[in-house]
Amino acid sequence: LANRPDGELPLKGLAVLVTAGPTQEPLDPVRFLTNHSTGKMGYALAEQARDLGAQVTLVSGPVALDAPYGVDVVDVTTARDMFDVVTSRFSDTEITVMAAAVGDFRPVEQAQDKIKKNGRSSIELELTSNPDILAWAGEHKRPDQTLCGFAMETRDLETNAAKKLNGKHCDMLVANNLRTPGAGFATDTNVVTMIRENREIELPIMSKEEVAGAILDEIFEIKR
Ligand code: CTP
């Protein structure tokens, strides 16, 4: 896409929504549940989409990255915050890519005061499920909208990813195996397989920028 001979920007005028980063689920005023996501993959997608001419909204969990120029960044903390922003903007979006590592569960109760040890040797933590943002988008998607999700797995990559593709009604799923060297969180590279209904493309190890370009190429192909 980046090297189109006519010099035209292929995503010009299209609204692209990207989710990125981890979510944080508070336990008390000083503690939260989260994961190792750095947001790099989602930020690379937002920047590439911007460079290809799209109007980009980036819904980002807490990360240490600078806000990309020319991108509308909406900062969120919890999965429910992210759900609220995505559901309010989804209908105005042509392409949605969900790269965020959303916490599947949150503590049932958020203590107003710091939880004290009080001499206890163990405590129980009760968790409840968060809304599945990608599944919501899959249910509400119009035929003119393209939806891409991510799947991070530690085993049976293709089988699990294919299940998510169908279960969450996505047009494409980008799957990576956390156990593959150079893939996953906190690296500048990624090793992914792009899965569509009748097509599977295994990419070699690439920078996250290159992976973002390949994903947007494939999405452009779906939209055509
Ligand atoms: N996702 C989401 N909202 C959630 C959980 C996940 O939008 N509450 C999105 C992620 O952004 C990603 C995709 O769903 O695009 C895959 O998430 P993952 O957690 O791997 O899948 P799950 O359906 O939660 O399945 P499992 O935990 O069984 O692997």
PDB file of C-alpha atoms and ligand atoms in Angstrom:
ATOM      1  CA  LEU A   1       0.000   0.000   0.000  1.00  0.00           C
ATOM      2  CA  ALA A   2       2.737   2.409   0.963  1.00  0.00           C
ATOM      3  CA  ASN A   3       4.324   2.190  -2.496  1.00  0.00           C
ATOM      4  CA  ARG A   4       1.330   2.690  -4.721  1.00  0.00           C
ATOM      5  CA  PRO A   5       2.494   3.947  -8.082  1.00  0.00           C
ATOM      6  CA  ASP A   6      -0.209   6.602  -8.399  1.00  0.00           C
ATOM      7  CA  GLY A   7       0.970   8.203  -5.134  1.00  0.00           C
ATOM      8  CA  GLU A   8      -2.612   8.221  -3.929  1.00  0.00           C
ATOM      9  CA  LEU A   9      -3.288   7.625  -0.241  1.00  0.00           C
ATOM     10  CA  PRO A  10      -5.313   4.379  -0.174  1.00  0.00           C
ATOM     11  CA  LEU A  11      -7.077   4.998   3.144  1.00  0.00           C
ATOM     12  CA  LYS A  12      -7.820   8.673   2.442  1.00  0.00           C
ATOM     13  CA  GLY A  13     -11.069   9.808   4.036  1.00  0.00           C
ATOM     14  CA  LEU A  14     -11.643   6.519   5.879  1.00  0.00           C
ATOM     15  CA  ALA A  15     -12.259   6.533   9.625  1.00  0.00           C
ATOM     16  CA  VAL A  16     -10.079   3.983  11.403  1.00  0.00           C
ATOM     17  CA  LEU A  17     -10.471   3.038  15.059  1.00  0.00           C
ATOM     18  CA  VAL A  18      -7.621   1.252  16.842  1.00  0.00           C
ATOM     19  CA  THR A  19      -7.517  -0.054  20.412  1.00  0.00           C
ATOM     20  CA  ALA A  20      -4.114  -0.457  22.038  1.00  0.00           C
ATOM     21  CA  GLY A  21      -2.308  -1.168  25.262  1.00  0.00           C
ATOM     22  CA  PRO A  22      -3.365  -2.931  28.441  1.00  0.00           C
ATOM     23  CA  THR A  23      -6.296  -2.128  30.674  1.00  0.00           C
ATOM     24  CA  GLN A  24      -5.936  -1.565  34.422  1.00  0.00           C
ATOM     25  CA  GLU A  25      -8.593  -2.878  36.782  1.00  0.00           C
ATOM     26  CA  PRO A  26      -8.361  -1.222  40.209  1.00  0.00           C
ATOM     27  CA  LEU A  27      -8.460  -3.239  43.406  1.00  0.00           C
ATOM     28  CA  ASP A  28      -8.032  -0.359  45.819  1.00  0.00           C
ATOM     29  CA  PRO A  29      -6.550   3.168  45.534  1.00  0.00           C
ATOM     30  CA  VAL A  30      -2.986   1.821  45.137  1.00  0.00           C
ATOM     31  CA  ARG A  31      -3.319  -1.511  43.294  1.00  0.00           C
ATOM     32  CA  PHE A  32      -4.634  -2.808  40.005  1.00  0.00           C
ATOM     33  CA  LEU A  33      -4.746  -5.912  37.782  1.00  0.00           C
ATOM     34  CA  THR A  34      -3.116  -5.551  34.382  1.00  0.00           C
ATOM     35  CA  ASN A  35      -0.892  -7.339  31.818  1.00  0.00           C
ATOM     36  CA  HIS A  36       2.394  -6.891  29.946  1.00  0.00           C
ATOM     37  CA  SER A  37       1.046  -5.042  26.903  1.00  0.00           C
ATOM     38  CA  THR A  38       3.156  -2.001  25.916  1.00  0.00           C
ATOM     39  CA  GLY A  39       0.819  -0.705  23.194  1.00  0.00           C
ATOM     40  CA  LYS A  40       3.543  -0.824  20.515  1.00  0.00           C
ATOM     41  CA  MET A  41       1.565  -2.920  18.014  1.00  0.00           C
ATOM     42  CA  GLY A  42      -1.560  -0.752  18.279  1.00  0.00           C
ATOM     43  CA  TYR A  43       0.397   2.517  18.092  1.00  0.00           C
ATOM     44  CA  ALA A  44       2.250   1.241  14.990  1.00  0.00           C
ATOM     45  CA  LEU A  45      -1.128   0.438  13.390  1.00  0.00           C
ATOM     46  CA  ALA A  46      -2.495   3.899  14.197  1.00  0.00           C
ATOM     47  CA  GLU A  47       0.600   5.607  12.753  1.00  0.00           C
ATOM     48  CA  GLN A  48       0.616   3.516   9.569  1.00  0.00           C
ATOM     49  CA  ALA A  49      -3.111   4.113   9.016  1.00  0.00           C
ATOM     50  CA  ARG A  50      -2.527   7.862   9.476  1.00  0.00           C
ATOM     51  CA  ASP A  51       0.329   7.763   6.943  1.00  0.00           C
ATOM     52  CA  LEU A  52      -1.969   6.000   4.465  1.00  0.00           C
ATOM     53  CA  GLY A  53      -4.449   8.883   4.714  1.00  0.00           C
ATOM     54  CA  ALA A  54      -6.964   7.615   7.298  1.00  0.00           C
ATOM     55  CA  GLN A  55      -8.587   9.668  10.051  1.00  0.00           C
ATOM     56  CA  VAL A  56      -7.470   7.691  13.046  1.00  0.00           C
ATOM     57  CA  THR A  57      -8.878   7.375  16.549  1.00  0.00           C
ATOM     58  CA  LEU A  58      -6.614   5.508  18.968  1.00  0.00           C
ATOM     59  CA  VAL A  59      -8.280   4.280  22.150  1.00  0.00           C
ATOM     60  CA  SER A  60      -5.372   3.600  24.432  1.00  0.00           C
ATOM     61  CA  GLY A  61      -4.924   1.997  27.806  1.00  0.00           C
ATOM     62  CA  PRO A  62      -2.101   3.279  30.038  1.00  0.00           C
ATOM     63  CA  VAL A  63       1.208   3.060  28.123  1.00  0.00           C
ATOM     64  CA  ALA A  64       4.578   4.815  28.156  1.00  0.00           C
ATOM     65  CA  LEU A  65       4.427   5.842  24.470  1.00  0.00           C
ATOM     66  CA  ASP A  66       4.041   9.388  23.121  1.00  0.00           C
ATOM     67  CA  ALA A  67       0.723  10.269  21.510  1.00  0.00           C
ATOM     68  CA  PRO A  68       1.276  10.041  17.727  1.00  0.00           C
ATOM     69  CA  TYR A  69       0.795  13.353  15.871  1.00  0.00           C
ATOM     70  CA  GLY A  70      -2.275  13.670  13.702  1.00  0.00           C
ATOM     71  CA  VAL A  71      -4.130  10.925  15.592  1.00  0.00           C
ATOM     72  CA  ASP A  72      -7.104  11.466  17.900  1.00  0.00           C
ATOM     73  CA  VAL A  73      -5.951   9.701  21.075  1.00  0.00           C
ATOM     74  CA  VAL A  74      -8.538   8.816  23.720  1.00  0.00           C
ATOM     75  CA  ASP A  75      -6.920   7.638  26.958  1.00  0.00           C
ATOM     76  CA  VAL A  76      -8.759   5.052  29.025  1.00  0.00           C
ATOM     77  CA  THR A  77      -7.930   2.980  32.087  1.00  0.00           C
ATOM     78  CA  THR A  78     -10.378   0.105  32.531  1.00  0.00           C
ATOM     79  CA  ALA A  79     -11.996  -2.313  30.072  1.00  0.00           C
ATOM     80  CA  ARG A  80     -15.334  -0.692  30.798  1.00  0.00           C
ATOM     81  CA  ASP A  81     -13.921   2.760  29.903  1.00  0.00           C
ATOM     82  CA  MET A  82     -12.587   1.295  26.643  1.00  0.00           C
ATOM     83  CA  PHE A  83     -15.947  -0.353  25.949  1.00  0.00           C
ATOM     84  CA  ASP A  84     -17.776   2.977  26.460  1.00  0.00           C
ATOM     85  CA  VAL A  85     -15.496   4.865  24.052  1.00  0.00           C
ATOM     86  CA  VAL A  86     -15.527   2.151  21.361  1.00  0.00           C
ATOM     87  CA  THR A  87     -19.293   1.609  21.488  1.00  0.00           C
ATOM     88  CA  SER A  88     -19.958   5.369  21.202  1.00  0.00           C
ATOM     89  CA  ARG A  89     -17.691   5.750  18.155  1.00  0.00           C
ATOM     90  CA  PHE A  90     -18.045   2.426  16.357  1.00  0.00           C
ATOM     91  CA  SER A  91     -20.878   3.375  13.992  1.00  0.00           C
ATOM     92  CA  ASP A  92     -18.789   6.250  12.534  1.00  0.00           C
ATOM     93  CA  THR A  93     -15.891   3.918  11.740  1.00  0.00           C
ATOM     94  CA  GLU A  94     -15.097   2.061   8.518  1.00  0.00           C
ATOM     95  CA  ILE A  95     -12.152   0.021   9.782  1.00  0.00           C
ATOM     96  CA  THR A  96     -11.677  -1.153  13.371  1.00  0.00           C
ATOM     97  CA  VAL A  97      -8.577  -2.952  14.595  1.00  0.00           C
ATOM     98  CA  MET A  98      -8.533  -4.163  18.193  1.00  0.00           C
ATOM     99  CA  ALA A  99      -4.962  -4.650  19.313  1.00  0.00           C
ATOM    100  CA  ALA A 100      -5.593  -3.888  22.991  1.00  0.00           C
ATOM    101  CA  ALA A 101      -4.880  -6.538  25.606  1.00  0.00           C
ATOM    102  CA  VAL A 102      -8.158  -6.082  27.454  1.00  0.00           C
ATOM    103  CA  GLY A 103      -8.431  -7.569  30.927  1.00  0.00           C
ATOM    104  CA  ASP A 104     -11.049 -10.311  30.772  1.00  0.00           C
ATOM    105  CA  PHE A 105     -11.890  -9.933  34.478  1.00  0.00           C
ATOM    106  CA  ARG A 106     -12.012  -7.184  37.097  1.00  0.00           C
ATOM    107  CA  PRO A 107     -12.346  -7.253  40.879  1.00  0.00           C
ATOM    108  CA  VAL A 108     -15.999  -7.388  41.943  1.00  0.00           C
ATOM    109  CA  GLU A 109     -15.313  -4.749  44.562  1.00  0.00           C
ATOM    110  CA  GLN A 110     -13.019  -1.784  44.451  1.00  0.00           C
ATOM    111  CA  ALA A 111     -12.049  -0.906  48.010  1.00  0.00           C
ATOM    112  CA  GLN A 112     -12.316   2.791  48.867  1.00  0.00           C
ATOM    113  CA  ASP A 113      -9.363   2.482  51.229  1.00  0.00           C
ATOM    114  CA  LYS A 114      -6.117   0.580  50.884  1.00  0.00           C
ATOM    115  CA  ILE A 115      -6.583  -3.112  51.642  1.00  0.00           C
ATOM    116  CA  LYS A 116      -4.589  -3.834  54.829  1.00  0.00           C
ATOM    117  CA  LYS A 117      -2.932  -7.114  55.736  1.00  0.00           C
ATOM    118  CA  ASN A 118      -4.457  -7.157  59.207  1.00  0.00           C
ATOM    119  CA  GLY A 119      -2.325 -10.204  60.095  1.00  0.00           C
ATOM    120  CA  ARG A 120      -3.914 -12.401  57.390  1.00  0.00           C
ATOM    121  CA  SER A 121      -1.792 -14.988  55.574  1.00  0.00           C
ATOM    122  CA  SER A 122      -4.123 -15.180  52.565  1.00  0.00           C
ATOM    123  CA  ILE A 123      -7.049 -13.315  51.111  1.00  0.00           C
ATOM    124  CA  GLU A 124      -9.549 -14.144  48.385  1.00  0.00           C
ATOM    125  CA  LEU A 125     -10.109 -12.008  45.384  1.00  0.00           C
ATOM    126  CA  GLU A 126     -13.412 -12.295  43.576  1.00  0.00           C
ATOM    127  CA  LEU A 127     -13.394 -11.345  39.898  1.00  0.00           C
ATOM    128  CA  THR A 128     -16.201 -10.742  37.452  1.00  0.00           C
ATOM    129  CA  SER A 129     -16.036 -10.675  33.662  1.00  0.00           C
ATOM    130  CA  ASN A 130     -15.530  -7.504  31.655  1.00  0.00           C
ATOM    131  CA  PRO A 131     -17.493  -6.731  28.491  1.00  0.00           C
ATOM    132  CA  ASP A 132     -15.895  -8.240  25.372  1.00  0.00           C
ATOM    133  CA  ILE A 133     -15.403  -5.196  23.155  1.00  0.00           C
ATOM    134  CA  LEU A 134     -14.445  -7.122  20.024  1.00  0.00           C
ATOM    135  CA  ALA A 135     -17.431  -9.449  20.371  1.00  0.00           C
ATOM    136  CA  TRP A 136     -19.719  -6.430  20.799  1.00  0.00           C
ATOM    137  CA  ALA A 137     -18.301  -4.860  17.621  1.00  0.00           C
ATOM    138  CA  GLY A 138     -18.733  -8.155  15.732  1.00  0.00           C
ATOM    139  CA  GLU A 139     -22.391  -8.266  16.747  1.00  0.00           C
ATOM    140  CA  HIS A 140     -23.067  -4.659  15.718  1.00  0.00           C
ATOM    141  CA  LYS A 141     -20.982  -4.567  12.543  1.00  0.00           C
ATOM    142  CA  ARG A 142     -22.587  -3.384   9.296  1.00  0.00           C
ATOM    143  CA  PRO A 143     -21.558  -5.022   6.008  1.00  0.00           C
ATOM    144  CA  ASP A 144     -19.601  -1.885   5.014  1.00  0.00           C
ATOM    145  CA  GLN A 145     -17.468  -2.076   8.172  1.00  0.00           C
ATOM    146  CA  THR A 146     -14.286  -4.137   8.453  1.00  0.00           C
ATOM    147  CA  LEU A 147     -13.310  -5.607  11.801  1.00  0.00           C
ATOM    148  CA  CYS A 148      -9.943  -7.060  12.744  1.00  0.00           C
ATOM    149  CA  GLY A 149      -9.089  -8.631  16.091  1.00  0.00           C
ATOM    150  CA  PHE A 150      -5.926 -10.012  17.651  1.00  0.00           C
ATOM    151  CA  ALA A 151      -5.351 -13.305  19.413  1.00  0.00           C
ATOM    152  CA  MET A 152      -2.438 -14.024  21.651  1.00  0.00           C
ATOM    153  CA  GLU A 153      -2.119 -17.697  22.380  1.00  0.00           C
ATOM    154  CA  THR A 154       0.337 -20.012  24.073  1.00  0.00           C
ATOM    155  CA  ARG A 155      -0.855 -23.177  22.289  1.00  0.00           C
ATOM    156  CA  ASP A 156      -2.960 -24.348  19.315  1.00  0.00           C
ATOM    157  CA  LEU A 157      -2.610 -20.973  17.643  1.00  0.00           C
ATOM    158  CA  GLU A 158      -4.511 -21.638  14.409  1.00  0.00           C
ATOM    159  CA  THR A 159      -7.370 -23.574  16.021  1.00  0.00           C
ATOM    160  CA  ASN A 160      -7.914 -21.034  18.801  1.00  0.00           C
ATOM    161  CA  ALA A 161      -7.629 -18.087  16.427  1.00  0.00           C
ATOM    162  CA  ALA A 162     -10.090 -19.583  13.935  1.00  0.00           C
ATOM    163  CA  LYS A 163     -12.558 -20.067  16.804  1.00  0.00           C
ATOM    164  CA  LYS A 164     -12.202 -16.390  17.767  1.00  0.00           C
ATOM    165  CA  LEU A 165     -12.592 -15.278  14.127  1.00  0.00           C
ATOM    166  CA  ASN A 166     -15.968 -17.009  13.886  1.00  0.00           C
ATOM    167  CA  GLY A 167     -17.083 -16.537  17.478  1.00  0.00           C
ATOM    168  CA  LYS A 168     -16.480 -12.782  17.445  1.00  0.00           C
ATOM    169  CA  HIS A 169     -17.638 -12.264  13.809  1.00  0.00           C
ATOM    170  CA  CYS A 170     -14.405 -10.655  12.632  1.00  0.00           C
ATOM    171  CA  ASP A 171     -13.232 -10.234   9.043  1.00  0.00           C
ATOM    172  CA  MET A 172      -9.694 -11.020  10.084  1.00  0.00           C
ATOM    173  CA  LEU A 173      -7.774 -12.163  13.106  1.00  0.00           C
ATOM    174  CA  VAL A 174      -4.094 -11.513  13.682  1.00  0.00           C
ATOM    175  CA  ALA A 175      -2.708 -14.325  15.790  1.00  0.00           C
ATOM    176  CA  ASN A 176       0.595 -14.646  17.547  1.00  0.00           C
ATOM    177  CA  ASN A 177       2.104 -17.261  19.754  1.00  0.00           C
ATOM    178  CA  LEU A 178       3.570 -15.791  22.902  1.00  0.00           C
ATOM    179  CA  ARG A 179       6.142 -18.607  22.956  1.00  0.00           C
ATOM    180  CA  THR A 180       7.670 -17.739  19.559  1.00  0.00           C
ATOM    181  CA  PRO A 181      10.921 -15.779  19.918  1.00  0.00           C
ATOM    182  CA  GLY A 182      10.437 -12.201  18.656  1.00  0.00           C
ATOM    183  CA  ALA A 183       6.647 -12.295  19.107  1.00  0.00           C
ATOM    184  CA  GLY A 184       4.327 -10.747  21.646  1.00  0.00           C
ATOM    185  CA  PHE A 185       4.690  -8.089  24.315  1.00  0.00           C
ATOM    186  CA  ALA A 186       7.572  -5.713  24.876  1.00  0.00           C
ATOM    187  CA  THR A 187       9.515  -6.535  21.705  1.00  0.00           C
ATOM    188  CA  ASP A 188       9.940  -4.267  18.673  1.00  0.00           C
ATOM    189  CA  THR A 189       9.209  -7.238  16.422  1.00  0.00           C
ATOM    190  CA  ASN A 190       6.290  -9.565  15.988  1.00  0.00           C
ATOM    191  CA  VAL A 191       5.622 -12.925  14.323  1.00  0.00           C
ATOM    192  CA  VAL A 192       1.987 -13.215  13.278  1.00  0.00           C
ATOM    193  CA  THR A 193      -0.407 -15.245  11.191  1.00  0.00           C
ATOM    194  CA  MET A 194      -3.275 -13.352   9.550  1.00  0.00           C
ATOM    195  CA  ILE A 195      -6.399 -15.491   9.469  1.00  0.00           C
ATOM    196  CA  ARG A 196      -9.420 -14.845   7.262  1.00  0.00           C
ATOM    197  CA  GLU A 197     -12.263 -17.227   6.545  1.00  0.00           C
ATOM    198  CA  ASN A 198     -10.616 -18.971   3.604  1.00  0.00           C
ATOM    199  CA  ARG A 199      -7.119 -17.642   3.800  1.00  0.00           C
ATOM    200  CA  GLU A 200      -4.195 -17.874   6.180  1.00  0.00           C
ATOM    201  CA  ILE A 201      -1.018 -15.851   5.781  1.00  0.00           C
ATOM    202  CA  GLU A 202       1.987 -16.597   7.950  1.00  0.00           C
ATOM    203  CA  LEU A 203       4.352 -13.643   8.089  1.00  0.00           C
ATOM    204  CA  PRO A 204       8.049 -13.949   8.968  1.00  0.00           C
ATOM    205  CA  ILE A 205       9.544 -12.032  11.877  1.00  0.00           C
ATOM    206  CA  MET A 206       9.109  -8.308  11.128  1.00  0.00           C
ATOM    207  CA  SER A 207       9.200  -4.991  12.934  1.00  0.00           C
ATOM    208  CA  LYS A 208       5.840  -3.991  14.431  1.00  0.00           C
ATOM    209  CA  GLU A 209       5.702  -1.162  11.838  1.00  0.00           C
ATOM    210  CA  GLU A 210       6.060  -3.694   9.007  1.00  0.00           C
ATOM    211  CA  VAL A 211       3.469  -5.993  10.588  1.00  0.00           C
ATOM    212  CA  ALA A 212       1.101  -2.994  10.839  1.00  0.00           C
ATOM    213  CA  GLY A 213       1.639  -2.277   7.133  1.00  0.00           C
ATOM    214  CA  ALA A 214       0.924  -5.897   6.198  1.00  0.00           C
ATOM    215  CA  ILE A 215      -2.272  -5.930   8.297  1.00  0.00           C
ATOM    216  CA  LEU A 216      -3.556  -2.724   6.674  1.00  0.00           C
ATOM    217  CA  ASP A 217      -2.700  -4.111   3.196  1.00  0.00           C
ATOM    218  CA  GLU A 218      -4.814  -7.165   3.942  1.00  0.00           C
ATOM    219  CA  ILE A 219      -7.688  -5.072   5.339  1.00  0.00           C
ATOM    220  CA  PHE A 220      -7.576  -2.903   2.209  1.00  0.00           C
ATOM    221  CA  GLU A 221      -7.829  -6.106   0.166  1.00  0.00           C
ATOM    222  CA  ILE A 222     -10.943  -7.169   2.169  1.00  0.00           C
ATOM    223  CA  LYS A 223     -12.573  -3.771   1.647  1.00  0.00           C
ATOM    224  CA  ARG A 224     -12.059  -3.754  -2.125  1.00  0.00           C
TER     225      ARG A 224
HETATM  226  N1  CTP B   1     -10.880  -8.248  23.428  1.00  0.00           N
HETATM  227  C1  CTP B   1     -11.792  -7.237  23.663  1.00  0.00           C
HETATM  228  N2  CTP B   1     -12.433  -7.169  24.869  1.00  0.00           N
HETATM  229  C2  CTP B   1     -12.199  -8.088  25.831  1.00  0.00           C
HETATM  230  C3  CTP B   1     -11.264  -9.123  25.596  1.00  0.00           C
HETATM  231  C4  CTP B   1     -10.622  -9.171  24.392  1.00  0.00           C
HETATM  232  O1  CTP B   1     -12.011  -6.417  22.770  1.00  0.00           O
HETATM  233  N3  CTP B   1     -12.835  -7.996  26.981  1.00  0.00           N
HETATM  234  C5  CTP B   1     -10.238  -8.339  22.097  1.00  0.00           C
HETATM  235  C6  CTP B   1      -8.769  -8.064  22.080  1.00  0.00           C
HETATM  236  O2  CTP B   1      -8.503  -6.697  21.818  1.00  0.00           O
HETATM  237  C7  CTP B   1      -8.317  -8.936  20.923  1.00  0.00           C
HETATM  238  C8  CTP B   1      -9.257 -10.116  20.961  1.00  0.00           C
HETATM  239  O3  CTP B   1     -10.404  -9.659  21.676  1.00  0.00           O
HETATM  240  O4  CTP B   1      -8.510  -8.284  19.693  1.00  0.00           O
HETATM  241  C9  CTP B   1      -8.724 -11.393  21.560  1.00  0.00           C
HETATM  242  O5  CTP B   1      -8.686 -11.363  22.928  1.00  0.00           O
HETATM  243  P1  CTP B   1      -8.302 -12.632  23.803  1.00  0.00           P
HETATM  244  O6  CTP B   1      -8.295 -12.213  25.213  1.00  0.00           O
HETATM  245  O7  CTP B   1      -7.109 -13.295  23.253  1.00  0.00           O
HETATM  246  O8  CTP B   1      -9.533 -13.564  23.511  1.00  0.00           O
HETATM  247  P2  CTP B   1     -10.640 -14.103  24.452  1.00  0.00           P
HETATM  248  O9  CTP B   1     -11.899 -14.071  23.672  1.00  0.00           O
HETATM  249  O10 CTP B   1     -10.617 -13.393  25.741  1.00  0.00           O
HETATM  250  O11 CTP B   1     -10.286 -15.619  24.613  1.00  0.00           O
HETATM  251  P3  CTP B   1      -9.333 -16.369  25.656  1.00  0.00           P
HETATM  252  O12 CTP B   1      -9.178 -15.499  26.862  1.00  0.00           O
HETATM  253  O13 CTP B   1     -10.091 -17.611  25.886  1.00  0.00           O
HETATM  254  O14 CTP B   1      -8.065 -16.596  24.922  1.00  0.00           O
END
